[in-house]
Amino acid sequence: MHRILIVEDEQDIADLIGFNLQRNGFEVLKAHDGITGTEIAMRERPDLIILDLMLPGRDGYAVFRELRRDSRTVAIPVIMLTARAQTEDRIQGLEAGADDYLTKPFSPKELILRVQAILKRADAPPGSVDFAHGPFRFDKTSLKFYLENEPTELTSTEFKLLLFLCERAGKAQDRNDLLRTVWGYSDSAHSRTLDTHMKRLRQKLGDHGSWIETVRGIGYRVVTAEE
C-alpha cells in the first residue's frame, strides 16, 4: 500500500484529499504546517507528497527545497497543490522541480489520477539495471544518475524523461507521447509542463544539455553518440 503525505493547513481540504486517497487504497499521513510536514517526510519517507505552498511555519517552497537537499527525501515525487493559479506560479513550481502542479479549486478525481500516474511510473519495472548513453549513465534500481561518471541530482520525473529519450536516441519523440509516457496524461494545457521540465533538465546537464534537441512541431530528441 502506497503512503501519501498531505501537507495542507486547511483541515477540510486535507480531510477531503485524505478521504479520496483512502477510498482508492492509499495510506494517508497528514501535516498542517511546513515544519511538521518536513519532519514527517524525512522520518516516514512516504511514496508521494501533496504539498500546499501557503503554509504556516515554513512555506511550501522552503519545504520543497529542504526535501530536495536531503538524501532521504530527494527522490520522493511531489505534487504542488495551491491556490496560486497564475501561469507564472505554475511555471515557478515546475521549474523548482515539482513533479506536478494542481491549482485550487481542484477535482479530487483528477488529483487521484495524477497521483496514480506518478506512482505508476515510479513503480515501473526497471528492466536492465543500468543504461548508458554518451556522457549519461542511469542506475534504474536506485534512480541515480551520473554525468561523466559524477553523481548528478535529478528528480524522479527528470530521470525518467531523460532515460526515455536516451533509450530512443536519434529518434524524435512526439511531445504528446512524452506526456503520456512520463506523466500519464496528455493535453495542450499540460504541454508547458514538458517544456518546463526540459528547460530545467538542460540546465542541470550544463554543457551536455546540447545532447537534447528541440524538434520543431514534434517534440524532443537526444542525439546519438556519433552525431
mmCIF file with all atom_site columns, C-alpha atoms in Angstrom:
data_model
loop_
_atom_site.group_PDB
_atom_site.id
_atom_site.type_symbol
_atom_site.label_atom_id
_atom_site.label_alt_id
_atom_site.label_comp_id
_atom_site.label_asym_id
_atom_site.label_entity_id
_atom_site.label_seq_id
_atom_site.pdbx_PDB_ins_code
_atom_site.Cartn_x
_atom_site.Cartn_y
_atom_site.Cartn_z
_atom_site.occupancy
_atom_site.B_iso_or_equiv
_atom_site.pdbx_formal_charge
_atom_site.auth_seq_id
_atom_site.auth_comp_id
_atom_site.auth_asym_id
_atom_site.auth_atom_id
_atom_site.pdbx_PDB_model_num
ATOM 1   C CA . MET A 1 1   ? 0.000   0.000  0.000   1.00 0.00 ? 1   MET A CA 1
ATOM 2   C CA . HIS A 1 2   ? 1.439   3.358  -1.022  1.00 0.00 ? 2   HIS A CA 1
ATOM 3   C CA . ARG A 1 3   ? 1.700   6.046  1.650   1.00 0.00 ? 3   ARG A CA 1
ATOM 4   C CA . ILE A 1 4   ? 0.852   9.626  0.727   1.00 0.00 ? 4   ILE A CA 1
ATOM 5   C CA . LEU A 1 5   ? 1.776   12.623 2.869   1.00 0.00 ? 5   LEU A CA 1
ATOM 6   C CA . ILE A 1 6   ? -0.628  15.570 2.663   1.00 0.00 ? 6   ILE A CA 1
ATOM 7   C CA . VAL A 1 7   ? 0.895   18.873 3.815   1.00 0.00 ? 7   VAL A CA 1
ATOM 8   C CA . GLU A 1 8   ? -2.077  21.225 3.895   1.00 0.00 ? 8   GLU A CA 1
ATOM 9   C CA . ASP A 1 9   ? -3.056  23.787 6.536   1.00 0.00 ? 9   ASP A CA 1
ATOM 10  C CA . GLU A 1 10  ? -6.769  23.857 5.681   1.00 0.00 ? 10  GLU A CA 1
ATOM 11  C CA . GLN A 1 11  ? -8.298  20.975 7.653   1.00 0.00 ? 11  GLN A CA 1
ATOM 12  C CA . ASP A 1 12  ? -11.315 20.496 5.379   1.00 0.00 ? 12  ASP A CA 1
ATOM 13  C CA . ILE A 1 13  ? -9.158  20.284 2.242   1.00 0.00 ? 13  ILE A CA 1
ATOM 14  C CA . ALA A 1 14  ? -6.723  17.862 3.911   1.00 0.00 ? 14  ALA A CA 1
ATOM 15  C CA . ASP A 1 15  ? -9.673  15.709 5.017   1.00 0.00 ? 15  ASP A CA 1
ATOM 16  C CA . LEU A 1 16  ? -11.207 15.773 1.525   1.00 0.00 ? 16  LEU A CA 1
ATOM 17  C CA . ILE A 1 17  ? -7.931  14.673 -0.068  1.00 0.00 ? 17  ILE A CA 1
ATOM 18  C CA . GLY A 1 18  ? -7.322  12.067 2.619   1.00 0.00 ? 18  GLY A CA 1
ATOM 19  C CA . PHE A 1 19  ? -10.815 10.599 2.229   1.00 0.00 ? 19  PHE A CA 1
ATOM 20  C CA . ASN A 1 20  ? -10.442 10.218 -1.529  1.00 0.00 ? 20  ASN A CA 1
ATOM 21  C CA . LEU A 1 21  ? -6.968  8.740  -1.224  1.00 0.00 ? 21  LEU A CA 1
ATOM 22  C CA . GLN A 1 22  ? -8.063  6.189  1.369   1.00 0.00 ? 22  GLN A CA 1
ATOM 23  C CA . ARG A 1 23  ? -11.086 5.279  -0.737  1.00 0.00 ? 23  ARG A CA 1
ATOM 24  C CA . ASN A 1 24  ? -8.656  4.460  -3.553  1.00 0.00 ? 24  ASN A CA 1
ATOM 25  C CA . GLY A 1 25  ? -6.480  2.245  -1.383  1.00 0.00 ? 25  GLY A CA 1
ATOM 26  C CA . PHE A 1 26  ? -3.777  4.631  -0.171  1.00 0.00 ? 26  PHE A CA 1
ATOM 27  C CA . GLU A 1 27  ? -2.455  5.055  3.342   1.00 0.00 ? 27  GLU A CA 1
ATOM 28  C CA . VAL A 1 28  ? -2.536  8.710  4.393   1.00 0.00 ? 28  VAL A CA 1
ATOM 29  C CA . LEU A 1 29  ? -0.265  10.855 6.543   1.00 0.00 ? 29  LEU A CA 1
ATOM 30  C CA . LYS A 1 30  ? -1.114  14.482 7.308   1.00 0.00 ? 30  LYS A CA 1
ATOM 31  C CA . ALA A 1 31  ? 0.664   17.641 8.419   1.00 0.00 ? 31  ALA A CA 1
ATOM 32  C CA . HIS A 1 32  ? -0.853  21.096 8.775   1.00 0.00 ? 32  HIS A CA 1
ATOM 33  C CA . ASP A 1 33  ? 2.277   23.257 8.747   1.00 0.00 ? 33  ASP A CA 1
ATOM 34  C CA . GLY A 1 34  ? 5.559   23.295 6.858   1.00 0.00 ? 34  GLY A CA 1
ATOM 35  C CA . ILE A 1 35  ? 7.850   22.362 9.741   1.00 0.00 ? 35  ILE A CA 1
ATOM 36  C CA . THR A 1 36  ? 5.814   19.307 10.746  1.00 0.00 ? 36  THR A CA 1
ATOM 37  C CA . GLY A 1 37  ? 5.438   18.318 7.116   1.00 0.00 ? 37  GLY A CA 1
ATOM 38  C CA . THR A 1 38  ? 9.200   18.349 6.629   1.00 0.00 ? 38  THR A CA 1
ATOM 39  C CA . GLU A 1 39  ? 9.767   16.294 9.773   1.00 0.00 ? 39  GLU A CA 1
ATOM 40  C CA . ILE A 1 40  ? 7.180   13.661 8.837   1.00 0.00 ? 40  ILE A CA 1
ATOM 41  C CA . ALA A 1 41  ? 8.538   13.407 5.283   1.00 0.00 ? 41  ALA A CA 1
ATOM 42  C CA . MET A 1 42  ? 12.068  12.763 6.491   1.00 0.00 ? 42  MET A CA 1
ATOM 43  C CA . ARG A 1 43  ? 11.007  10.348 9.201   1.00 0.00 ? 43  ARG A CA 1
ATOM 44  C CA . GLU A 1 44  ? 8.365   8.347  7.306   1.00 0.00 ? 44  GLU A CA 1
ATOM 45  C CA . ARG A 1 45  ? 9.669   8.680  3.734   1.00 0.00 ? 45  ARG A CA 1
ATOM 46  C CA . PRO A 1 46  ? 6.243   8.459  2.024   1.00 0.00 ? 46  PRO A CA 1
ATOM 47  C CA . ASP A 1 47  ? 5.838   7.345  -1.574  1.00 0.00 ? 47  ASP A CA 1
ATOM 48  C CA . LEU A 1 48  ? 4.472   10.734 -2.649  1.00 0.00 ? 48  LEU A CA 1
ATOM 49  C CA . ILE A 1 49  ? 3.838   14.163 -1.106  1.00 0.00 ? 49  ILE A CA 1
ATOM 50  C CA . ILE A 1 50  ? 0.935   16.510 -1.848  1.00 0.00 ? 50  ILE A CA 1
ATOM 51  C CA . LEU A 1 51  ? 2.262   19.911 -0.832  1.00 0.00 ? 51  LEU A CA 1
ATOM 52  C CA . ASP A 1 52  ? 0.394   23.167 -0.319  1.00 0.00 ? 52  ASP A CA 1
ATOM 53  C CA . LEU A 1 53  ? 2.506   26.286 -0.883  1.00 0.00 ? 53  LEU A CA 1
ATOM 54  C CA . MET A 1 54  ? 0.987   28.766 1.536   1.00 0.00 ? 54  MET A CA 1
ATOM 55  C CA . LEU A 1 55  ? 1.756   27.080 4.848   1.00 0.00 ? 55  LEU A CA 1
ATOM 56  C CA . PRO A 1 56  ? 2.344   28.376 8.368   1.00 0.00 ? 56  PRO A CA 1
ATOM 57  C CA . GLY A 1 57  ? 5.747   27.892 9.945   1.00 0.00 ? 57  GLY A CA 1
ATOM 58  C CA . ARG A 1 58  ? 7.562   27.214 6.666   1.00 0.00 ? 58  ARG A CA 1
ATOM 59  C CA . ASP A 1 59  ? 6.108   27.872 3.229   1.00 0.00 ? 59  ASP A CA 1
ATOM 60  C CA . GLY A 1 60  ? 5.795   25.165 0.617   1.00 0.00 ? 60  GLY A CA 1
ATOM 61  C CA . TYR A 1 61  ? 8.780   26.259 -1.446  1.00 0.00 ? 61  TYR A CA 1
ATOM 62  C CA . ALA A 1 62  ? 11.018  26.210 1.635   1.00 0.00 ? 62  ALA A CA 1
ATOM 63  C CA . VAL A 1 63  ? 9.708   22.730 2.476   1.00 0.00 ? 63  VAL A CA 1
ATOM 64  C CA . PHE A 1 64  ? 10.354  21.578 -1.091  1.00 0.00 ? 64  PHE A CA 1
ATOM 65  C CA . ARG A 1 65  ? 13.928  22.893 -1.078  1.00 0.00 ? 65  ARG A CA 1
ATOM 66  C CA . GLU A 1 66  ? 14.589  21.133 2.232   1.00 0.00 ? 66  GLU A CA 1
ATOM 67  C CA . LEU A 1 67  ? 13.233  17.854 0.875   1.00 0.00 ? 67  LEU A CA 1
ATOM 68  C CA . ARG A 1 68  ? 15.383  18.064 -2.226  1.00 0.00 ? 68  ARG A CA 1
ATOM 69  C CA . ARG A 1 69  ? 18.538  18.723 -0.173  1.00 0.00 ? 69  ARG A CA 1
ATOM 70  C CA . ASP A 1 70  ? 18.112  15.628 1.996   1.00 0.00 ? 70  ASP A CA 1
ATOM 71  C CA . SER A 1 71  ? 19.129  12.194 0.693   1.00 0.00 ? 71  SER A CA 1
ATOM 72  C CA . ARG A 1 72  ? 16.149  10.584 2.442   1.00 0.00 ? 72  ARG A CA 1
ATOM 73  C CA . THR A 1 73  ? 13.595  12.626 0.506   1.00 0.00 ? 73  THR A CA 1
ATOM 74  C CA . VAL A 1 74  ? 15.346  13.828 -2.654  1.00 0.00 ? 74  VAL A CA 1
ATOM 75  C CA . ALA A 1 75  ? 13.623  11.280 -4.917  1.00 0.00 ? 75  ALA A CA 1
ATOM 76  C CA . ILE A 1 76  ? 10.113  11.433 -3.409  1.00 0.00 ? 76  ILE A CA 1
ATOM 77  C CA . PRO A 1 77  ? 7.640   12.733 -6.022  1.00 0.00 ? 77  PRO A CA 1
ATOM 78  C CA . VAL A 1 78  ? 5.889   15.969 -5.065  1.00 0.00 ? 78  VAL A CA 1
ATOM 79  C CA . ILE A 1 79  ? 2.606   17.389 -6.346  1.00 0.00 ? 79  ILE A CA 1
ATOM 80  C CA . MET A 1 80  ? 2.210   21.066 -5.507  1.00 0.00 ? 80  MET A CA 1
ATOM 81  C CA . LEU A 1 81  ? -1.424  21.883 -4.714  1.00 0.00 ? 81  LEU A CA 1
ATOM 82  C CA . THR A 1 82  ? -2.128  25.568 -4.302  1.00 0.00 ? 82  THR A CA 1
ATOM 83  C CA . ALA A 1 83  ? -4.495  28.481 -4.823  1.00 0.00 ? 83  ALA A CA 1
ATOM 84  C CA . ARG A 1 84  ? -1.767  30.232 -6.831  1.00 0.00 ? 84  ARG A CA 1
ATOM 85  C CA . ALA A 1 85  ? -3.329  29.731 -10.248 1.00 0.00 ? 85  ALA A CA 1
ATOM 86  C CA . GLN A 1 86  ? -1.393  32.184 -12.414 1.00 0.00 ? 86  GLN A CA 1
ATOM 87  C CA . THR A 1 87  ? 0.663   30.731 -15.243 1.00 0.00 ? 87  THR A CA 1
ATOM 88  C CA . GLU A 1 88  ? 3.800   32.261 -13.717 1.00 0.00 ? 88  GLU A CA 1
ATOM 89  C CA . ASP A 1 89  ? 3.117   30.450 -10.434 1.00 0.00 ? 89  ASP A CA 1
ATOM 90  C CA . ARG A 1 90  ? 2.727   27.127 -12.215 1.00 0.00 ? 90  ARG A CA 1
ATOM 91  C CA . ILE A 1 91  ? 5.948   27.650 -14.144 1.00 0.00 ? 91  ILE A CA 1
ATOM 92  C CA . GLN A 1 92  ? 7.793   28.594 -10.953 1.00 0.00 ? 92  GLN A CA 1
ATOM 93  C CA . GLY A 1 93  ? 6.615   25.411 -9.262  1.00 0.00 ? 93  GLY A CA 1
ATOM 94  C CA . LEU A 1 94  ? 7.595   23.188 -12.151 1.00 0.00 ? 94  LEU A CA 1
ATOM 95  C CA . GLU A 1 95  ? 10.928  24.915 -12.638 1.00 0.00 ? 95  GLU A CA 1
ATOM 96  C CA . ALA A 1 96  ? 11.627  24.335 -8.940  1.00 0.00 ? 96  ALA A CA 1
ATOM 97  C CA . GLY A 1 97  ? 11.406  20.626 -9.767  1.00 0.00 ? 97  GLY A CA 1
ATOM 98  C CA . ALA A 1 98  ? 7.897   19.604 -8.683  1.00 0.00 ? 98  ALA A CA 1
ATOM 99  C CA . ASP A 1 99  ? 6.575   16.510 -10.436 1.00 0.00 ? 99  ASP A CA 1
ATOM 100 C CA . ASP A 1 100 ? 3.170   18.119 -10.959 1.00 0.00 ? 100 ASP A CA 1
ATOM 101 C CA . TYR A 1 101 ? 1.245   21.287 -10.087 1.00 0.00 ? 101 TYR A CA 1
ATOM 102 C CA . LEU A 1 102 ? -2.502  21.438 -9.460  1.00 0.00 ? 102 LEU A CA 1
ATOM 103 C CA . THR A 1 103 ? -4.473  24.554 -8.577  1.00 0.00 ? 103 THR A CA 1
ATOM 104 C CA . LYS A 1 104 ? -7.398  25.054 -6.201  1.00 0.00 ? 104 LYS A CA 1
ATOM 105 C CA . PRO A 1 105 ? -10.279 24.582 -6.571  1.00 0.00 ? 105 PRO A CA 1
ATOM 106 C CA . PHE A 1 106 ? -9.491  21.111 -7.886  1.00 0.00 ? 106 PHE A CA 1
ATOM 107 C CA . SER A 1 107 ? -11.237 17.920 -8.826  1.00 0.00 ? 107 SER A CA 1
ATOM 108 C CA . PRO A 1 108 ? -10.458 15.126 -6.309  1.00 0.00 ? 108 PRO A CA 1
ATOM 109 C CA . LYS A 1 109 ? -10.792 12.640 -9.164  1.00 0.00 ? 109 LYS A CA 1
ATOM 110 C CA . GLU A 1 110 ? -8.169  14.486 -11.214 1.00 0.00 ? 110 GLU A CA 1
ATOM 111 C CA . LEU A 1 111 ? -5.824  14.613 -8.219  1.00 0.00 ? 111 LEU A CA 1
ATOM 112 C CA . ILE A 1 112 ? -6.187  10.859 -7.681  1.00 0.00 ? 112 ILE A CA 1
ATOM 113 C CA . LEU A 1 113 ? -5.477  10.203 -11.367 1.00 0.00 ? 113 LEU A CA 1
ATOM 114 C CA . ARG A 1 114 ? -2.330  12.300 -11.185 1.00 0.00 ? 114 ARG A CA 1
ATOM 115 C CA . VAL A 1 115 ? -1.188  10.541 -8.013  1.00 0.00 ? 115 VAL A CA 1
ATOM 116 C CA . GLN A 1 116 ? -1.761  7.159  -9.657  1.00 0.00 ? 116 GLN A CA 1
ATOM 117 C CA . ALA A 1 117 ? 0.087   8.210  -12.829 1.00 0.00 ? 117 ALA A CA 1
ATOM 118 C CA . ILE A 1 118 ? 3.150   9.386  -10.904 1.00 0.00 ? 118 ILE A CA 1
ATOM 119 C CA . LEU A 1 119 ? 3.268   6.256  -8.736  1.00 0.00 ? 119 LEU A CA 1
ATOM 120 C CA . LYS A 1 120 ? 2.756   4.022  -11.773 1.00 0.00 ? 120 LYS A CA 1
ATOM 121 C CA . ARG A 1 121 ? 5.840   5.368  -13.483 1.00 0.00 ? 121 ARG A CA 1
ATOM 122 C CA . ALA A 1 122 ? 7.781   5.225  -10.208 1.00 0.00 ? 122 ALA A CA 1
ATOM 123 C CA . ASP A 1 123 ? 6.826   1.558  -9.785  1.00 0.00 ? 123 ASP A CA 1
ATOM 124 C CA . ALA A 1 124 ? 7.529   0.556  -13.383 1.00 0.00 ? 124 ALA A CA 1
ATOM 125 C CA . PRO A 1 125 ? 9.831   -2.479 -13.579 1.00 0.00 ? 125 PRO A CA 1
ATOM 126 C CA . PRO A 1 126 ? 13.335  -1.267 -14.367 1.00 0.00 ? 126 PRO A CA 1
ATOM 127 C CA . GLY A 1 127 ? 14.305  -3.911 -16.889 1.00 0.00 ? 127 GLY A CA 1
ATOM 128 C CA . SER A 1 128 ? 18.068  -3.762 -17.304 1.00 0.00 ? 128 SER A CA 1
ATOM 129 C CA . VAL A 1 129 ? 19.521  -2.269 -14.129 1.00 0.00 ? 129 VAL A CA 1
ATOM 130 C CA . ASP A 1 130 ? 21.970  0.070  -15.841 1.00 0.00 ? 130 ASP A CA 1
ATOM 131 C CA . PHE A 1 131 ? 21.782  2.044  -19.045 1.00 0.00 ? 131 PHE A CA 1
ATOM 132 C CA . ALA A 1 132 ? 24.395  4.346  -20.536 1.00 0.00 ? 132 ALA A CA 1
ATOM 133 C CA . HIS A 1 133 ? 24.337  6.738  -23.453 1.00 0.00 ? 133 HIS A CA 1
ATOM 134 C CA . GLY A 1 134 ? 27.181  9.115  -24.211 1.00 0.00 ? 134 GLY A CA 1
ATOM 135 C CA . PRO A 1 135 ? 28.058  11.001 -21.015 1.00 0.00 ? 135 PRO A CA 1
ATOM 136 C CA . PHE A 1 136 ? 24.888  9.784  -19.271 1.00 0.00 ? 136 PHE A CA 1
ATOM 137 C CA . ARG A 1 137 ? 24.558  6.723  -17.038 1.00 0.00 ? 137 ARG A CA 1
ATOM 138 C CA . PHE A 1 138 ? 21.370  5.603  -15.329 1.00 0.00 ? 138 PHE A CA 1
ATOM 139 C CA . ASP A 1 139 ? 21.027  3.269  -12.356 1.00 0.00 ? 139 ASP A CA 1
ATOM 140 C CA . LYS A 1 140 ? 17.408  2.215  -12.742 1.00 0.00 ? 140 LYS A CA 1
ATOM 141 C CA . THR A 1 141 ? 17.239  0.422  -9.421  1.00 0.00 ? 141 THR A CA 1
ATOM 142 C CA . SER A 1 142 ? 18.167  3.391  -7.253  1.00 0.00 ? 142 SER A CA 1
ATOM 143 C CA . LEU A 1 143 ? 17.116  6.097  -9.768  1.00 0.00 ? 143 LEU A CA 1
ATOM 144 C CA . LYS A 1 144 ? 20.621  7.530  -9.545  1.00 0.00 ? 144 LYS A CA 1
ATOM 145 C CA . PHE A 1 145 ? 22.026  9.441  -12.484 1.00 0.00 ? 145 PHE A CA 1
ATOM 146 C CA . TYR A 1 146 ? 25.672  10.002 -13.394 1.00 0.00 ? 146 TYR A CA 1
ATOM 147 C CA . LEU A 1 147 ? 27.016  12.672 -15.723 1.00 0.00 ? 147 LEU A CA 1
ATOM 148 C CA . GLU A 1 148 ? 30.537  11.879 -16.909 1.00 0.00 ? 148 GLU A CA 1
ATOM 149 C CA . ASN A 1 149 ? 30.583  9.327  -14.037 1.00 0.00 ? 149 ASN A CA 1
ATOM 150 C CA . GLU A 1 150 ? 29.840  12.040 -11.487 1.00 0.00 ? 150 GLU A CA 1
ATOM 151 C CA . PRO A 1 151 ? 26.603  11.685 -9.484  1.00 0.00 ? 151 PRO A CA 1
ATOM 152 C CA . THR A 1 152 ? 24.138  14.380 -10.546 1.00 0.00 ? 152 THR A CA 1
ATOM 153 C CA . GLU A 1 153 ? 20.843  15.095 -8.814  1.00 0.00 ? 153 GLU A CA 1
ATOM 154 C CA . LEU A 1 154 ? 17.718  14.641 -10.912 1.00 0.00 ? 154 LEU A CA 1
ATOM 155 C CA . THR A 1 155 ? 14.135  14.406 -9.747  1.00 0.00 ? 155 THR A CA 1
ATOM 156 C CA . SER A 1 156 ? 12.360  11.125 -10.489 1.00 0.00 ? 156 SER A CA 1
ATOM 157 C CA . THR A 1 157 ? 10.476  12.805 -13.332 1.00 0.00 ? 157 THR A CA 1
ATOM 158 C CA . GLU A 1 158 ? 13.647  14.278 -14.851 1.00 0.00 ? 158 GLU A CA 1
ATOM 159 C CA . PHE A 1 159 ? 15.335  10.885 -14.555 1.00 0.00 ? 159 PHE A CA 1
ATOM 160 C CA . LYS A 1 160 ? 12.527  9.075  -16.366 1.00 0.00 ? 160 LYS A CA 1
ATOM 161 C CA . LEU A 1 161 ? 12.196  11.775 -19.012 1.00 0.00 ? 161 LEU A CA 1
ATOM 162 C CA . LEU A 1 162 ? 15.890  11.739 -19.904 1.00 0.00 ? 162 LEU A CA 1
ATOM 163 C CA . LEU A 1 163 ? 16.061  7.943  -19.753 1.00 0.00 ? 163 LEU A CA 1
ATOM 164 C CA . PHE A 1 164 ? 13.072  7.629  -22.090 1.00 0.00 ? 164 PHE A CA 1
ATOM 165 C CA . LEU A 1 165 ? 14.745  9.936  -24.618 1.00 0.00 ? 165 LEU A CA 1
ATOM 166 C CA . CYS A 1 166 ? 18.177  8.305  -24.310 1.00 0.00 ? 166 CYS A CA 1
ATOM 167 C CA . GLU A 1 167 ? 16.779  4.820  -24.846 1.00 0.00 ? 167 GLU A CA 1
ATOM 168 C CA . ARG A 1 168 ? 15.367  6.147  -28.127 1.00 0.00 ? 168 ARG A CA 1
ATOM 169 C CA . ALA A 1 169 ? 18.360  8.285  -29.102 1.00 0.00 ? 169 ALA A CA 1
ATOM 170 C CA . GLY A 1 170 ? 18.359  9.655  -32.612 1.00 0.00 ? 170 GLY A CA 1
ATOM 171 C CA . LYS A 1 171 ? 14.569  9.492  -32.967 1.00 0.00 ? 171 LYS A CA 1
ATOM 172 C CA . ALA A 1 172 ? 12.307  12.482 -32.388 1.00 0.00 ? 172 ALA A CA 1
ATOM 173 C CA . GLN A 1 173 ? 9.757   11.787 -29.664 1.00 0.00 ? 173 GLN A CA 1
ATOM 174 C CA . ASP A 1 174 ? 6.340   13.384 -30.029 1.00 0.00 ? 174 ASP A CA 1
ATOM 175 C CA . ARG A 1 175 ? 5.540   15.697 -27.105 1.00 0.00 ? 175 ARG A CA 1
ATOM 176 C CA . ASN A 1 176 ? 2.151   14.020 -26.559 1.00 0.00 ? 176 ASN A CA 1
ATOM 177 C CA . ASP A 1 177 ? 3.825   10.607 -26.350 1.00 0.00 ? 177 ASP A CA 1
ATOM 178 C CA . LEU A 1 178 ? 6.288   12.031 -23.816 1.00 0.00 ? 178 LEU A CA 1
ATOM 179 C CA . LEU A 1 179 ? 3.464   13.450 -21.710 1.00 0.00 ? 179 LEU A CA 1
ATOM 180 C CA . ARG A 1 180 ? 1.539   10.184 -21.765 1.00 0.00 ? 180 ARG A CA 1
ATOM 181 C CA . THR A 1 181 ? 4.581   8.036  -21.048 1.00 0.00 ? 181 THR A CA 1
ATOM 182 C CA . VAL A 1 182 ? 6.266   10.162 -18.396 1.00 0.00 ? 182 VAL A CA 1
ATOM 183 C CA . TRP A 1 183 ? 3.310   11.964 -16.799 1.00 0.00 ? 183 TRP A CA 1
ATOM 184 C CA . GLY A 1 184 ? 0.438   9.635  -17.637 1.00 0.00 ? 184 GLY A CA 1
ATOM 185 C CA . TYR A 1 185 ? -1.692  12.265 -19.374 1.00 0.00 ? 185 TYR A CA 1
ATOM 186 C CA . SER A 1 186 ? -1.556  14.370 -22.497 1.00 0.00 ? 186 SER A CA 1
ATOM 187 C CA . ASP A 1 187 ? -3.354  17.572 -23.404 1.00 0.00 ? 187 ASP A CA 1
ATOM 188 C CA . SER A 1 188 ? -2.455  21.044 -24.566 1.00 0.00 ? 188 SER A CA 1
ATOM 189 C CA . ALA A 1 189 ? -2.920  22.520 -21.100 1.00 0.00 ? 189 ALA A CA 1
ATOM 190 C CA . HIS A 1 190 ? -0.087  20.388 -19.778 1.00 0.00 ? 190 HIS A CA 1
ATOM 191 C CA . SER A 1 191 ? 2.248   20.868 -22.719 1.00 0.00 ? 191 SER A CA 1
ATOM 192 C CA . ARG A 1 192 ? 4.044   23.632 -20.808 1.00 0.00 ? 192 ARG A CA 1
ATOM 193 C CA . THR A 1 193 ? 4.816   21.087 -18.084 1.00 0.00 ? 193 THR A CA 1
ATOM 194 C CA . LEU A 1 194 ? 7.037   19.197 -20.510 1.00 0.00 ? 194 LEU A CA 1
ATOM 195 C CA . ASP A 1 195 ? 8.812   22.335 -21.722 1.00 0.00 ? 195 ASP A CA 1
ATOM 196 C CA . THR A 1 196 ? 9.464   23.497 -18.165 1.00 0.00 ? 196 THR A CA 1
ATOM 197 C CA . HIS A 1 197 ? 10.960  20.167 -17.106 1.00 0.00 ? 197 HIS A CA 1
ATOM 198 C CA . MET A 1 198 ? 13.080  20.061 -20.253 1.00 0.00 ? 198 MET A CA 1
ATOM 199 C CA . LYS A 1 199 ? 14.427  23.546 -19.575 1.00 0.00 ? 199 LYS A CA 1
ATOM 200 C CA . ARG A 1 200 ? 15.381  22.586 -16.033 1.00 0.00 ? 200 ARG A CA 1
ATOM 201 C CA . LEU A 1 201 ? 16.885  19.303 -17.193 1.00 0.00 ? 201 LEU A CA 1
ATOM 202 C CA . ARG A 1 202 ? 19.108  21.073 -19.716 1.00 0.00 ? 202 ARG A CA 1
ATOM 203 C CA . GLN A 1 203 ? 20.265  23.471 -17.012 1.00 0.00 ? 203 GLN A CA 1
ATOM 204 C CA . LYS A 1 204 ? 21.277  20.577 -14.779 1.00 0.00 ? 204 LYS A CA 1
ATOM 205 C CA . LEU A 1 205 ? 23.194  18.936 -17.639 1.00 0.00 ? 205 LEU A CA 1
ATOM 206 C CA . GLY A 1 206 ? 25.200  22.118 -18.241 1.00 0.00 ? 206 GLY A CA 1
ATOM 207 C CA . ASP A 1 207 ? 27.314  21.886 -21.394 1.00 0.00 ? 207 ASP A CA 1
ATOM 208 C CA . HIS A 1 208 ? 25.814  18.457 -22.056 1.00 0.00 ? 208 HIS A CA 1
ATOM 209 C CA . GLY A 1 209 ? 22.347  19.959 -22.332 1.00 0.00 ? 209 GLY A CA 1
ATOM 210 C CA . SER A 1 210 ? 23.022  20.267 -26.058 1.00 0.00 ? 210 SER A CA 1
ATOM 211 C CA . TRP A 1 211 ? 22.510  16.481 -26.300 1.00 0.00 ? 211 TRP A CA 1
ATOM 212 C CA . ILE A 1 212 ? 18.787  17.250 -26.072 1.00 0.00 ? 212 ILE A CA 1
ATOM 213 C CA . GLU A 1 213 ? 17.399  18.823 -29.232 1.00 0.00 ? 213 GLU A CA 1
ATOM 214 C CA . THR A 1 214 ? 14.064  20.521 -29.750 1.00 0.00 ? 214 THR A CA 1
ATOM 215 C CA . VAL A 1 215 ? 12.375  19.177 -32.869 1.00 0.00 ? 215 VAL A CA 1
ATOM 216 C CA . ARG A 1 216 ? 10.054  21.933 -34.034 1.00 0.00 ? 216 ARG A CA 1
ATOM 217 C CA . GLY A 1 217 ? 6.480   20.793 -34.498 1.00 0.00 ? 217 GLY A CA 1
ATOM 218 C CA . ILE A 1 218 ? 7.164   17.361 -32.984 1.00 0.00 ? 218 ILE A CA 1
ATOM 219 C CA . GLY A 1 219 ? 8.885   17.343 -29.603 1.00 0.00 ? 219 GLY A CA 1
ATOM 220 C CA . TYR A 1 220 ? 12.386  16.414 -28.480 1.00 0.00 ? 220 TYR A CA 1
ATOM 221 C CA . ARG A 1 221 ? 15.186  14.023 -29.289 1.00 0.00 ? 221 ARG A CA 1
ATOM 222 C CA . VAL A 1 222 ? 18.507  13.014 -27.767 1.00 0.00 ? 222 VAL A CA 1
ATOM 223 C CA . VAL A 1 223 ? 21.335  12.900 -30.303 1.00 0.00 ? 223 VAL A CA 1
ATOM 224 C CA . THR A 1 224 ? 23.305  9.727  -30.920 1.00 0.00 ? 224 THR A CA 1
ATOM 225 C CA . ALA A 1 225 ? 26.896  9.395  -29.745 1.00 0.00 ? 225 ALA A CA 1
ATOM 226 C CA . GLU A 1 226 ? 28.050  9.592  -33.365 1.00 0.00 ? 226 GLU A CA 1
ATOM 227 C CA . GLU A 1 227 ? 26.428  12.970 -34.071 1.00 0.00 ? 227 GLU A CA 1
#
